[in-house]
PDB file of C-alpha atoms in Angstrom:
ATOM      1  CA  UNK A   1       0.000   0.000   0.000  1.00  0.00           C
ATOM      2  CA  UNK A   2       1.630   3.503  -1.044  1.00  0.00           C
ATOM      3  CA  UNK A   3       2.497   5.972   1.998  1.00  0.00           C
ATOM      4  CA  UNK A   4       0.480   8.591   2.282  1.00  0.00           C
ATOM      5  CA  UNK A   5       2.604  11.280   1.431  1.00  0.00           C
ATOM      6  CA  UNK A   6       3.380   9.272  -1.665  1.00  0.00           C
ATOM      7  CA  UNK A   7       0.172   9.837  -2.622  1.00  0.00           C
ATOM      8  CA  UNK A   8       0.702  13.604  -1.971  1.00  0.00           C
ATOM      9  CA  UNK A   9       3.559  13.955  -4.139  1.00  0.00           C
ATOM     10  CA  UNK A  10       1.603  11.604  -6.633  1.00  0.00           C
ATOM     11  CA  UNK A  11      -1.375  14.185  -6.556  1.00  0.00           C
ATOM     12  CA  UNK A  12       0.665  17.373  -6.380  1.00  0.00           C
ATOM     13  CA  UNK A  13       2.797  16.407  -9.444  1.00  0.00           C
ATOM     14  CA  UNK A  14      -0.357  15.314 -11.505  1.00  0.00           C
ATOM     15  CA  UNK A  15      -1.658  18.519 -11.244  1.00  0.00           C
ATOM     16  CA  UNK A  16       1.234  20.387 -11.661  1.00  0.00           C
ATOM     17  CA  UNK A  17       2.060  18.705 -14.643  1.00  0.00           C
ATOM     18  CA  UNK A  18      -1.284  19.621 -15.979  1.00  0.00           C
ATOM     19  CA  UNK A  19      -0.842  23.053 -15.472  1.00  0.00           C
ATOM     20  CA  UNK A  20       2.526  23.120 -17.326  1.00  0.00           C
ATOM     21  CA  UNK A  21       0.771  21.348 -20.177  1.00  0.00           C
ATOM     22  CA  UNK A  22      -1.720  24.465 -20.925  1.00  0.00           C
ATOM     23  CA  UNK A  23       0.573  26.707 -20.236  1.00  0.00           C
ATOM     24  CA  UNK A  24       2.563  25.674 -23.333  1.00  0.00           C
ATOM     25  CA  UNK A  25       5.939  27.336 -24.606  1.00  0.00           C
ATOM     26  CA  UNK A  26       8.722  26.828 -26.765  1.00  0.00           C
ATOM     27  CA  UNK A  27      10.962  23.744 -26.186  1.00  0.00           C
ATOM     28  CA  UNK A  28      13.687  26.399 -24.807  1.00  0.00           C
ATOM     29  CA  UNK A  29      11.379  27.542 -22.981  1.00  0.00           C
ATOM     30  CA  UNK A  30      10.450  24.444 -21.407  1.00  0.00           C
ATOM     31  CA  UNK A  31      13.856  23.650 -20.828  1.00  0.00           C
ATOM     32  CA  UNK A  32      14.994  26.652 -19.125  1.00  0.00           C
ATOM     33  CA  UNK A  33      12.271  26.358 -17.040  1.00  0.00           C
ATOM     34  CA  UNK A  34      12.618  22.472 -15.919  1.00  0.00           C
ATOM     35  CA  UNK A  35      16.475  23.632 -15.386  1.00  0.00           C
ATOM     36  CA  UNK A  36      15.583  26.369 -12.934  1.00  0.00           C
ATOM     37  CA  UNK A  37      13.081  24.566 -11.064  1.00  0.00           C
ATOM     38  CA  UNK A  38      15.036  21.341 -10.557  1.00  0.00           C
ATOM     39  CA  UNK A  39      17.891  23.077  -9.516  1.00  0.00           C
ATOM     40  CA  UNK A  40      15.957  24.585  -6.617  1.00  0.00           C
ATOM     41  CA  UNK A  41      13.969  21.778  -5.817  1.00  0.00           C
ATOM     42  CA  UNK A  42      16.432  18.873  -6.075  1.00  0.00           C
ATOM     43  CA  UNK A  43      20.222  19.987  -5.268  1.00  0.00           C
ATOM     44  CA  UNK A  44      22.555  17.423  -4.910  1.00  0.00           C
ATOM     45  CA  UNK A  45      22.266  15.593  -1.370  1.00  0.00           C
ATOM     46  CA  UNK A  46      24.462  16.605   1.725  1.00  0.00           C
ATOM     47  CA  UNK A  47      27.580  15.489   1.441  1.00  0.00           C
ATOM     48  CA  UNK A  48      27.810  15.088  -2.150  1.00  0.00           C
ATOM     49  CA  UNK A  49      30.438  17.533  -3.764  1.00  0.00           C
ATOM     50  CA  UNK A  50      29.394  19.045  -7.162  1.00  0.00           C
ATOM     51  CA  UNK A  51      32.296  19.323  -9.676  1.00  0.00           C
ATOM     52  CA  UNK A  52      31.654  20.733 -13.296  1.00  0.00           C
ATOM     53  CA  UNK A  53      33.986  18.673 -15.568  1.00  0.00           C
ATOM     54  CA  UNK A  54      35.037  17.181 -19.054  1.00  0.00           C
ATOM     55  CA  UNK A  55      35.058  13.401 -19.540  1.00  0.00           C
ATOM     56  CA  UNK A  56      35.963  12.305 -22.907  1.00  0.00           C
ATOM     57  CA  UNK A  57      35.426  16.075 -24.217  1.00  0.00           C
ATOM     58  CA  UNK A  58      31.684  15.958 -22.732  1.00  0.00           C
ATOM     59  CA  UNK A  59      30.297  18.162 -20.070  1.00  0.00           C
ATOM     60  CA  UNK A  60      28.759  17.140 -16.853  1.00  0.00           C
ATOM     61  CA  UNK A  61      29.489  17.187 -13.553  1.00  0.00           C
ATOM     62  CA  UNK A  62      31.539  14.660 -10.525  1.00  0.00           C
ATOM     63  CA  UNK A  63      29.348  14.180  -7.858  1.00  0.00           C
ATOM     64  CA  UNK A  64      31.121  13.476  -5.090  1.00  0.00           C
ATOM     65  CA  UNK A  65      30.172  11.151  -1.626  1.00  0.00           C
ATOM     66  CA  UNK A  66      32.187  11.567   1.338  1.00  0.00           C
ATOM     67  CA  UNK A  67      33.964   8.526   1.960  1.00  0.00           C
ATOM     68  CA  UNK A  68      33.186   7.368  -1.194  1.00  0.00           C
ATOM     69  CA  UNK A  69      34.246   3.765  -2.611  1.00  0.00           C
ATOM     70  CA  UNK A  70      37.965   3.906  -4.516  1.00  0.00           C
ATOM     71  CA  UNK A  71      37.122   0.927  -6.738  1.00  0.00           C
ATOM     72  CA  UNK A  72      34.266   1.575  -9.060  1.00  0.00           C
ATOM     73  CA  UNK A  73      32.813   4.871 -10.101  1.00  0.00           C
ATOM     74  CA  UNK A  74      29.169   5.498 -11.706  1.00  0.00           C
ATOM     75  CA  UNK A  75      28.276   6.735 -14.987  1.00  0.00           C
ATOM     76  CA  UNK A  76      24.554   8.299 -14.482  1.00  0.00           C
ATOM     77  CA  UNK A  77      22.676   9.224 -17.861  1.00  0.00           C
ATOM     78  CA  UNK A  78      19.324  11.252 -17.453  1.00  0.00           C
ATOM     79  CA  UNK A  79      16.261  11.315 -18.765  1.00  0.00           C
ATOM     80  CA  UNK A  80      14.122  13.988 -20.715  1.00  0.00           C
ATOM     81  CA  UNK A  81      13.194  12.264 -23.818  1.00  0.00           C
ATOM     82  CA  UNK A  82      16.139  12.795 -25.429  1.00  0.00           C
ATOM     83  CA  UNK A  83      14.918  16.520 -25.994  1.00  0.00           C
ATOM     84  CA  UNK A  84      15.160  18.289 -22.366  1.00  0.00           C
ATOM     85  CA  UNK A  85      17.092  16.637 -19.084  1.00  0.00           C
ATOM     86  CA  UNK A  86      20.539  18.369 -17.653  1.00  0.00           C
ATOM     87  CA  UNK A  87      22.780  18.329 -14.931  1.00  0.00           C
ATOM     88  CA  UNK A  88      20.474  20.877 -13.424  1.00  0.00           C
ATOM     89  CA  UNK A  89      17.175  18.534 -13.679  1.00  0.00           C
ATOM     90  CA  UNK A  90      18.987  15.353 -12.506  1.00  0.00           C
ATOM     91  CA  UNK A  91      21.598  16.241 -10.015  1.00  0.00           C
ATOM     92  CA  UNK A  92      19.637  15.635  -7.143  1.00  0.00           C
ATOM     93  CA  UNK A  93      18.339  12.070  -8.188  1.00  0.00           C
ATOM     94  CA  UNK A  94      22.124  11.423  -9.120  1.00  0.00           C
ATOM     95  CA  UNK A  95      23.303  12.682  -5.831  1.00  0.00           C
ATOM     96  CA  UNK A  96      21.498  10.251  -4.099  1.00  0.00           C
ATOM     97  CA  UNK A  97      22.039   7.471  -5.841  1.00  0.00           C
ATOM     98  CA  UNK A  98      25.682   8.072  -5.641  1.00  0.00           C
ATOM     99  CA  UNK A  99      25.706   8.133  -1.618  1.00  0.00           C
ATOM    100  CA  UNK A 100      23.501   5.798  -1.778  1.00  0.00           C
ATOM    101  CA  UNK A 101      26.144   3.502  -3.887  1.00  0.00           C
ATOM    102  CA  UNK A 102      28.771   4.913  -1.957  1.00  0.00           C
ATOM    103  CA  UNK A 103      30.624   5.893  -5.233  1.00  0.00           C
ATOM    104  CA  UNK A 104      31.843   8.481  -7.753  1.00  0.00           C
ATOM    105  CA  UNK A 105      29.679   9.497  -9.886  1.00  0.00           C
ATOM    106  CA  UNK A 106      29.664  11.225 -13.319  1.00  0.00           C
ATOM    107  CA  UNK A 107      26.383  13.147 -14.559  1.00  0.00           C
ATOM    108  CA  UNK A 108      27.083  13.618 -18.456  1.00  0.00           C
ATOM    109  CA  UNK A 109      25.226  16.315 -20.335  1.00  0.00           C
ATOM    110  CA  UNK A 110      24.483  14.734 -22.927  1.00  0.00           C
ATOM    111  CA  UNK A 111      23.694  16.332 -26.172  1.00  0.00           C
ATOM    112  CA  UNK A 112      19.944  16.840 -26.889  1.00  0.00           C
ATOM    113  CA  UNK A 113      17.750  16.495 -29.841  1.00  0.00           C
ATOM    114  CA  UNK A 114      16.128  18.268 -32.410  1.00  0.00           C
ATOM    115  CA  UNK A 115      19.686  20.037 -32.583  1.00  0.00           C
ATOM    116  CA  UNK A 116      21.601  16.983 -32.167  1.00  0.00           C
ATOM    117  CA  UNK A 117      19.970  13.781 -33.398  1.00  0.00           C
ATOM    118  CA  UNK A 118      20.333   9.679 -32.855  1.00  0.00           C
ATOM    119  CA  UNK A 119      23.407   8.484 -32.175  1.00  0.00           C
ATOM    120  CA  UNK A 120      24.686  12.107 -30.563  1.00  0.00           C
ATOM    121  CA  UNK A 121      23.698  10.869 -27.362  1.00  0.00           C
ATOM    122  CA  UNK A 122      25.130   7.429 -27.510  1.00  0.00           C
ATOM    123  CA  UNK A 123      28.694   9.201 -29.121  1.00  0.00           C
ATOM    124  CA  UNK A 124      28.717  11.382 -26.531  1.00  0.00           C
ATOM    125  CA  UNK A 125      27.347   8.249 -23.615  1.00  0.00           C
ATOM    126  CA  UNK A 126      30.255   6.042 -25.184  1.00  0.00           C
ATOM    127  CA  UNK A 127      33.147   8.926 -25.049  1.00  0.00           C
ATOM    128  CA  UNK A 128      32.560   9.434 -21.713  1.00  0.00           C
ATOM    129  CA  UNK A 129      32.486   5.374 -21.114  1.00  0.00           C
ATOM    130  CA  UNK A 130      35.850   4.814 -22.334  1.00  0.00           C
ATOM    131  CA  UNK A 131      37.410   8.267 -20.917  1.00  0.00           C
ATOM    132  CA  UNK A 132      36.121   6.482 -17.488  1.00  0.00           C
ATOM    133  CA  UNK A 133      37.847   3.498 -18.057  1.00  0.00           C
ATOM    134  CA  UNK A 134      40.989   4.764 -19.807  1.00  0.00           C
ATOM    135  CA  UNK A 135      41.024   6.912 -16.553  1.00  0.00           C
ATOM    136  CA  UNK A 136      40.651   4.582 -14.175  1.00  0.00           C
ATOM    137  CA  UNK A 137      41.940   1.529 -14.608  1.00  0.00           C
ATOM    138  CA  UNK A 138      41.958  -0.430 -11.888  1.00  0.00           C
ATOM    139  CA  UNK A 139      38.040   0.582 -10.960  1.00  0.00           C
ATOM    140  CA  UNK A 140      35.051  -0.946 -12.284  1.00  0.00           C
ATOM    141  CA  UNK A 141      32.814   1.401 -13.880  1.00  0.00           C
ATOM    142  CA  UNK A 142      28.862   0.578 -13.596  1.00  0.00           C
ATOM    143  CA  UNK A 143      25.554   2.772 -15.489  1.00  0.00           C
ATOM    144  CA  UNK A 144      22.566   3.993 -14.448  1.00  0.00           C
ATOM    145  CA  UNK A 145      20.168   5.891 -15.794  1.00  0.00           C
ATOM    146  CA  UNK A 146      16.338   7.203 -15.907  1.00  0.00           C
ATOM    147  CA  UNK A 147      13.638   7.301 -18.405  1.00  0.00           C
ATOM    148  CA  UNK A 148      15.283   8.019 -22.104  1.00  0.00           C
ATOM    149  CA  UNK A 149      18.674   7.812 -20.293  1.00  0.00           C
ATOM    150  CA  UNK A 150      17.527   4.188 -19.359  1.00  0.00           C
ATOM    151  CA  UNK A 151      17.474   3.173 -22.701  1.00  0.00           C
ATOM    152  CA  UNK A 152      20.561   5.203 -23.688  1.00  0.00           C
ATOM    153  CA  UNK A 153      22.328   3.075 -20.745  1.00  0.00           C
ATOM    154  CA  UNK A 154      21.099   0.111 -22.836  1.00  0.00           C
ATOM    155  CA  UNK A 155      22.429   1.560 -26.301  1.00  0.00           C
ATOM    156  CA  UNK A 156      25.694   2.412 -24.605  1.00  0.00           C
ATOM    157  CA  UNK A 157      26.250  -1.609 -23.629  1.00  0.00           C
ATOM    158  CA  UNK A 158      24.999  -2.541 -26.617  1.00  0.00           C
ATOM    159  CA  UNK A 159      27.409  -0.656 -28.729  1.00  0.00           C
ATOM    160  CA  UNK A 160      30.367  -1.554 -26.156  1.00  0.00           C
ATOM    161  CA  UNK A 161      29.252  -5.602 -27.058  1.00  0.00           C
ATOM    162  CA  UNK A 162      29.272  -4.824 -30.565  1.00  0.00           C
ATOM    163  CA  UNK A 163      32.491  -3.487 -30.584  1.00  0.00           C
ATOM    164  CA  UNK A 164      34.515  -5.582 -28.088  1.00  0.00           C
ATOM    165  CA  UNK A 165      35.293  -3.452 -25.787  1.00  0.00           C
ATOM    166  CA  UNK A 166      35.087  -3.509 -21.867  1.00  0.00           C
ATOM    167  CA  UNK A 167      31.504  -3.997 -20.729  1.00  0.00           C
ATOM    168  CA  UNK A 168      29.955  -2.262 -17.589  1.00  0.00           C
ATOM    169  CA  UNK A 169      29.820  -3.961 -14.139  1.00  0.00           C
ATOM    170  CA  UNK A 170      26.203  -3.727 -14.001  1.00  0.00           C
ATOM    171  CA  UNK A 171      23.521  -1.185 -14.762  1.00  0.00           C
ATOM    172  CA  UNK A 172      20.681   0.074 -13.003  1.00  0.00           C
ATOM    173  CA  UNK A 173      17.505   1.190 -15.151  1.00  0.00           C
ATOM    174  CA  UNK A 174      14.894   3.214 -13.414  1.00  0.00           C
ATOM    175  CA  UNK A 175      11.564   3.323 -15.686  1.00  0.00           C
ATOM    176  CA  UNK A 176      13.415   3.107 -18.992  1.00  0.00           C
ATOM    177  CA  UNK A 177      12.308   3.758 -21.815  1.00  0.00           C
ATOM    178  CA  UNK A 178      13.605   1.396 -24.631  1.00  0.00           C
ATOM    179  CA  UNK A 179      10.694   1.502 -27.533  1.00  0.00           C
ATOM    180  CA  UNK A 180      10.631   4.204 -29.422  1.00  0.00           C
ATOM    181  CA  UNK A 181       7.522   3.254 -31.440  1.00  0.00           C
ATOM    182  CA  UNK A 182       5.135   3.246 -28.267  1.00  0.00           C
ATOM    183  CA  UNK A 183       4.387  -0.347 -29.362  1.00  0.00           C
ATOM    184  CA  UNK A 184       3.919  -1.635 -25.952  1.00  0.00           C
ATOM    185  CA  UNK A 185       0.280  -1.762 -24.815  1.00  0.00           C
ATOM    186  CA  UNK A 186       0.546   0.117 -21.822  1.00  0.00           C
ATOM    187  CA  UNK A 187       0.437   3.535 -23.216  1.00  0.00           C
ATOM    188  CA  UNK A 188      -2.749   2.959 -23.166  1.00  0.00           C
ATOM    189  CA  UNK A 189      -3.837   0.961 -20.596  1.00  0.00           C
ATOM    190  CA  UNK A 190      -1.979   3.078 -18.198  1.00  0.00           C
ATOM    191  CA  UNK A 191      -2.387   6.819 -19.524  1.00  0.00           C
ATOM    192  CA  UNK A 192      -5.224   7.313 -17.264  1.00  0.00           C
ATOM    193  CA  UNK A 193      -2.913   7.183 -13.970  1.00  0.00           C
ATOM    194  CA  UNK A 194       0.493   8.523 -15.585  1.00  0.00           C
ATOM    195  CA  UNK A 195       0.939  11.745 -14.537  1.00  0.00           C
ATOM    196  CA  UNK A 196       3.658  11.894 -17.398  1.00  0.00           C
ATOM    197  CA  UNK A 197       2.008  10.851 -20.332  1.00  0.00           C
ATOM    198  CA  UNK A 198      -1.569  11.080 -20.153  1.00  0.00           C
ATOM    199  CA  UNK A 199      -1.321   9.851 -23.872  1.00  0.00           C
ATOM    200  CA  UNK A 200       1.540   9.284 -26.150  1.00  0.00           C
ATOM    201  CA  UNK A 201       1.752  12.535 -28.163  1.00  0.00           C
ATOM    202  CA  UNK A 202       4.772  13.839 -25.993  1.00  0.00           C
ATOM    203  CA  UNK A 203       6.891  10.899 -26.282  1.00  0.00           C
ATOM    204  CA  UNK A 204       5.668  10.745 -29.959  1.00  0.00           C
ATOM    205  CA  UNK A 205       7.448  14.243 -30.825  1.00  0.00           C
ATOM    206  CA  UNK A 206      10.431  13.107 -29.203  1.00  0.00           C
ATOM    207  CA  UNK A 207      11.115   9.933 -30.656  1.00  0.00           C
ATOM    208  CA  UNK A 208      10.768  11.389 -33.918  1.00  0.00           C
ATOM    209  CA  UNK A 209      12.777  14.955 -33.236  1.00  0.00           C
ATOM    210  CA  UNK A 210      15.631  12.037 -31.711  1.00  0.00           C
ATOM    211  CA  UNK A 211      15.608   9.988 -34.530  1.00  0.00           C
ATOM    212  CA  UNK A 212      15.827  12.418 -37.037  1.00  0.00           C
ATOM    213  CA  UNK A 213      16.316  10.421 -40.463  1.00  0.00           C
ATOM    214  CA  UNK A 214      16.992   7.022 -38.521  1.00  0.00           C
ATOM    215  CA  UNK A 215      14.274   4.384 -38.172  1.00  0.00           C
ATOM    216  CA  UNK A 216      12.585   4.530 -35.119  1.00  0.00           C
ATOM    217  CA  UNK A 217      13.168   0.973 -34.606  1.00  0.00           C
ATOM    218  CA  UNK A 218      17.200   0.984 -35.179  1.00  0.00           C
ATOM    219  CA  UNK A 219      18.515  -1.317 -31.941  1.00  0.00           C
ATOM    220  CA  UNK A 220      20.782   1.853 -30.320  1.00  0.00           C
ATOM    221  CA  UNK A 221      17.909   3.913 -30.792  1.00  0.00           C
ATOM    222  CA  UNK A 222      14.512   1.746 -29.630  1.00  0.00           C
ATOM    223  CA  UNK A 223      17.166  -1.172 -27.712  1.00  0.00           C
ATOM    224  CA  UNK A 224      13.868  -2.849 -27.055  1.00  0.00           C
ATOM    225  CA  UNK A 225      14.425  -4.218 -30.875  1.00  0.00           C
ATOM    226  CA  UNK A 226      18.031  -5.628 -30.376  1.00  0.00           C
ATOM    227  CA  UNK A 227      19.185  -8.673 -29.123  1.00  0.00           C
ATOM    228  CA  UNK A 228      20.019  -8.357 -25.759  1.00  0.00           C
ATOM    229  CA  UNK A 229      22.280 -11.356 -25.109  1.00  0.00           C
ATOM    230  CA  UNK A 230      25.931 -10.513 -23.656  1.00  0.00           C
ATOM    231  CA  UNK A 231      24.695  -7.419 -21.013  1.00  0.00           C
ATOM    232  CA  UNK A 232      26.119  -6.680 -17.758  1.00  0.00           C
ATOM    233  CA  UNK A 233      23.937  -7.598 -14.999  1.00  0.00           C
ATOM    234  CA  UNK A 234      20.658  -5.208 -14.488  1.00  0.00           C
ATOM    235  CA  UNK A 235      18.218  -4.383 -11.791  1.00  0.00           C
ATOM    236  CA  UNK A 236      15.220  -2.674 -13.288  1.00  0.00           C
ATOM    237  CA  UNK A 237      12.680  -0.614 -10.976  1.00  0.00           C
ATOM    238  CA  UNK A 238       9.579   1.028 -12.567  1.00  0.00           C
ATOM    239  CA  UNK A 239       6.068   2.158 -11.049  1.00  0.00           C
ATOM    240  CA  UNK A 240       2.727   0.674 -11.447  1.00  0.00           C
ATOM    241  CA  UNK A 241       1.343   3.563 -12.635  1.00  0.00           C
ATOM    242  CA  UNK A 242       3.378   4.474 -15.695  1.00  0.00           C
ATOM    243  CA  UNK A 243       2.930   4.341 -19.375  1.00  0.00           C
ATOM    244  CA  UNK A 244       6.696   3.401 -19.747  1.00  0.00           C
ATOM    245  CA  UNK A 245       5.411  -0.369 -17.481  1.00  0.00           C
ATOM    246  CA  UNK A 246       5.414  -2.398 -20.487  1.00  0.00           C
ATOM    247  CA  UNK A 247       9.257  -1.116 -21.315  1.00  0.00           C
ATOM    248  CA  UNK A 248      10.217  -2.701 -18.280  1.00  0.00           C
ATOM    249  CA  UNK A 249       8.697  -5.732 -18.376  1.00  0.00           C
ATOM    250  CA  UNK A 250       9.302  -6.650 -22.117  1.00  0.00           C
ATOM    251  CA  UNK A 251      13.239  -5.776 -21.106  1.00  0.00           C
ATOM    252  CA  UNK A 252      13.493  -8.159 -18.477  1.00  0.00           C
ATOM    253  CA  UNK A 253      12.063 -10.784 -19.954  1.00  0.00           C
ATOM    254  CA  UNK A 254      13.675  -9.969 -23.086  1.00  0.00           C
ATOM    255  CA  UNK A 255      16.905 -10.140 -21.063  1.00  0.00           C
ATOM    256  CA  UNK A 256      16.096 -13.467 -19.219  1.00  0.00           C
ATOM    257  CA  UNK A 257      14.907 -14.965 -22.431  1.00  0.00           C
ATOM    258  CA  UNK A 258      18.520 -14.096 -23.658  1.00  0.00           C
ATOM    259  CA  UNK A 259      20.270 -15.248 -20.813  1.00  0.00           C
ATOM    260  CA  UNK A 260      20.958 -12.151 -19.411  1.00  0.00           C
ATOM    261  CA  UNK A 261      20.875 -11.327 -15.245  1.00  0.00           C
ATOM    262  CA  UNK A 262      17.750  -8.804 -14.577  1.00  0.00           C
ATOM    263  CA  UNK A 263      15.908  -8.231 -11.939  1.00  0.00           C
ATOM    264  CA  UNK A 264      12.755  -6.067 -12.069  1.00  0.00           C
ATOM    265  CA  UNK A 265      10.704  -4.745  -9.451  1.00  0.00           C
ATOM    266  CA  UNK A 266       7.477  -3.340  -9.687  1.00  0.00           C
ATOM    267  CA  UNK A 267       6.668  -0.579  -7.062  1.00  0.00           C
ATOM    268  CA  UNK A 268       3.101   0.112  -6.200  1.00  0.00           C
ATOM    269  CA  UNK A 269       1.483   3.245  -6.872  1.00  0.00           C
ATOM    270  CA  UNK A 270       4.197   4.811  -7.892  1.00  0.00           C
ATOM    271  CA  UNK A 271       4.834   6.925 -10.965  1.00  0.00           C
ATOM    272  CA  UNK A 272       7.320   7.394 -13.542  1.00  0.00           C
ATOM    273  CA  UNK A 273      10.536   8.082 -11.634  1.00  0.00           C
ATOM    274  CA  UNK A 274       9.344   8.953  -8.726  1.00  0.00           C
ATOM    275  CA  UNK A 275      12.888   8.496  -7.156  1.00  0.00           C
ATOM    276  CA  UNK A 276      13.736  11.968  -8.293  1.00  0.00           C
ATOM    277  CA  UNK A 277      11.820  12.600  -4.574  1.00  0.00           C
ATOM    278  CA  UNK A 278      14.520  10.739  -2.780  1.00  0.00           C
ATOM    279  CA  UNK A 279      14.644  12.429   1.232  1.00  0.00           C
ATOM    280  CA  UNK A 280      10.992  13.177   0.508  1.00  0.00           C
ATOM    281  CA  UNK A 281       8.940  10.024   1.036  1.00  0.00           C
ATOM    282  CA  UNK A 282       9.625   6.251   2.183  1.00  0.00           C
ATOM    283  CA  UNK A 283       9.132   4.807  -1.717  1.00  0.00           C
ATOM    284  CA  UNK A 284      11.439   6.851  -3.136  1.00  0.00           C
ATOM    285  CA  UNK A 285      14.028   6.544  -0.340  1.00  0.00           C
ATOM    286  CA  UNK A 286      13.512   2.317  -0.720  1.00  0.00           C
ATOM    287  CA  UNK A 287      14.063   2.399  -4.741  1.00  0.00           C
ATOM    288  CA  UNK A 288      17.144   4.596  -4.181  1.00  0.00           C
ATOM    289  CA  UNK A 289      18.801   2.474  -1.166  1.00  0.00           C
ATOM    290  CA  UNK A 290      18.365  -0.796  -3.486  1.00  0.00           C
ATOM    291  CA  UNK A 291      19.558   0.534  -6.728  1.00  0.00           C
ATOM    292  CA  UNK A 292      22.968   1.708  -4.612  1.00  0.00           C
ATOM    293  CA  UNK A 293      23.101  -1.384  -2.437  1.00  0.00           C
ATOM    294  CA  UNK A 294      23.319  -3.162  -6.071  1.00  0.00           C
ATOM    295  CA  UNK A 295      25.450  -0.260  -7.904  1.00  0.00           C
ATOM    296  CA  UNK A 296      28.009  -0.962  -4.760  1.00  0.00           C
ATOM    297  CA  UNK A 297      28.344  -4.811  -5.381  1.00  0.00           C
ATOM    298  CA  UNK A 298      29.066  -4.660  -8.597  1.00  0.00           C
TER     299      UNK A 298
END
């Protein structure tokens, strides 16, 4: 049974969301405005040092635990459909998972779409990969990331498989989002209760601004379409009430089918990453503790 200030925060960021929708705007606009309101609602956690920095010749920023770990470090990529998303909007979620892992942790800002299309992100996802490694040896190097940077986490293995080179320790997916043709029947079922995506025309636009001339169904791009044998370990947490469910679901047993070990829990009532509320409300603190406890045995 969700707590009930879950179900606050549920409420509060239906409504809130509905509000942005008719209030409308450019999409620089909307992402100067997500940019400034994250970064005053969800700074990075006590004791977590914020570094800006180049990895690979791509921005982002160290975020920093005390006492953190000296043998692995974290590679966090956010979400924001590919189109919006920032160190701003997603330092606080990485913060926490990072003390909650116990580990380094570097927040790329990646580049975005319409401006940069399909495969920007996963160049820039993959620089920063093997900058990580070249720089550090002799520590494992896991992924994590949320929503669109869920399934860029994916692309980013997938291309390091392809290609031979050193895979990831493990990855942690929160609510990703790995088909890019909506295929999946909860986008339906499910738009009633997301407070996301009440109906697919948002995620529409920004599959097609990300894929720009690519098919929407190209493996890095939509990894629910690839074969998924050969991937580092996963642990996969995503809401009940989320039009991004069936991602989740087909992923893991996409993985298992391929031989693949995934885990995937299923929290109730929640939303589509809800974790971003970590320090706010039990659910969010639970999802974050687990994803570090597994980040830190990598």
């Amino acid at each position: 049974m969700p707590s009930l200030k879950s179900r606050f925060f549920y409420y509060a960021v239906k409504r809130q969301l509905r509000k942005l929708a008719l209030r409308g705007g450019s999409l620089d606009q909307v992402r100067s405005a997500r940019d400034k309101s994250s970064a005053r609602m969800f700074p990075a956690p006590a004791g977590v040092q914020v570094q800006p920095a180049q990895v690979g010749g791509c921005p982002g920023e160290w975020l920093r635990p005390a006492g953190a770990a000296a043998n692995s470090v974290l590679l966090y990529l956010h979400g924001g459909a590919y189109i919006t998303g920032s160190c701003h909007t997603h330092r606080g979620l990485a913060g926490h998972l990072a003390k909650a892992a116990g580990i380094d942790c570097f927040l790329l800002d990646y580049r975005l779409a319409p401006e940069h299309p399909f495969p920007a992100a996963v160049d820039d996802a993959h620089a920063a990969y093997l900058a990580l490694h070249a720089q550090n040896p002799h520590r494992t190097i896991v992924l994590a990331g949320d929503s669109a940077g869920g399934g860029l986490a994916l692309a980013l293995a997938l291309r390091l498989r392809d290609a031979g080179q050193a895979a990831p320790s493990a990855m942690a997916l929160l609510s990703p989002w790995t088909d890019l043709t909506l295929s999946l029947p909860t986008h339906q079922s499910k738009a009633a209760v997301d407070p996301f995506f009440p109906d697919t025309s948002t995620l529409s636009m920004a599959a097609q601004l990300y894929a720009g001339s690519s098919d929407l169904t190209q493996p890095l791009a939509s990894p629910h379409f690839s074969a998924l044998h050969g991937m580092p370990r996963t642990l996969i947490h995503v809401g009940e009430h989320e039009a991004l469910l069936g991602d989740a679901h087909a992923l893991a047993a996409n993985m298992h089918a391929a031989g693949t070990t995934v885990q995937l829990q299923e929290f109730k009532g929640m939303w589509h990453v809800w974790q971003i509320f970590a320090g706010r409300f039990a659910e969010a603190d639970t999802s974050v503790r687990q994803l570090g406890v597994f980040l830190r045995s990598a």
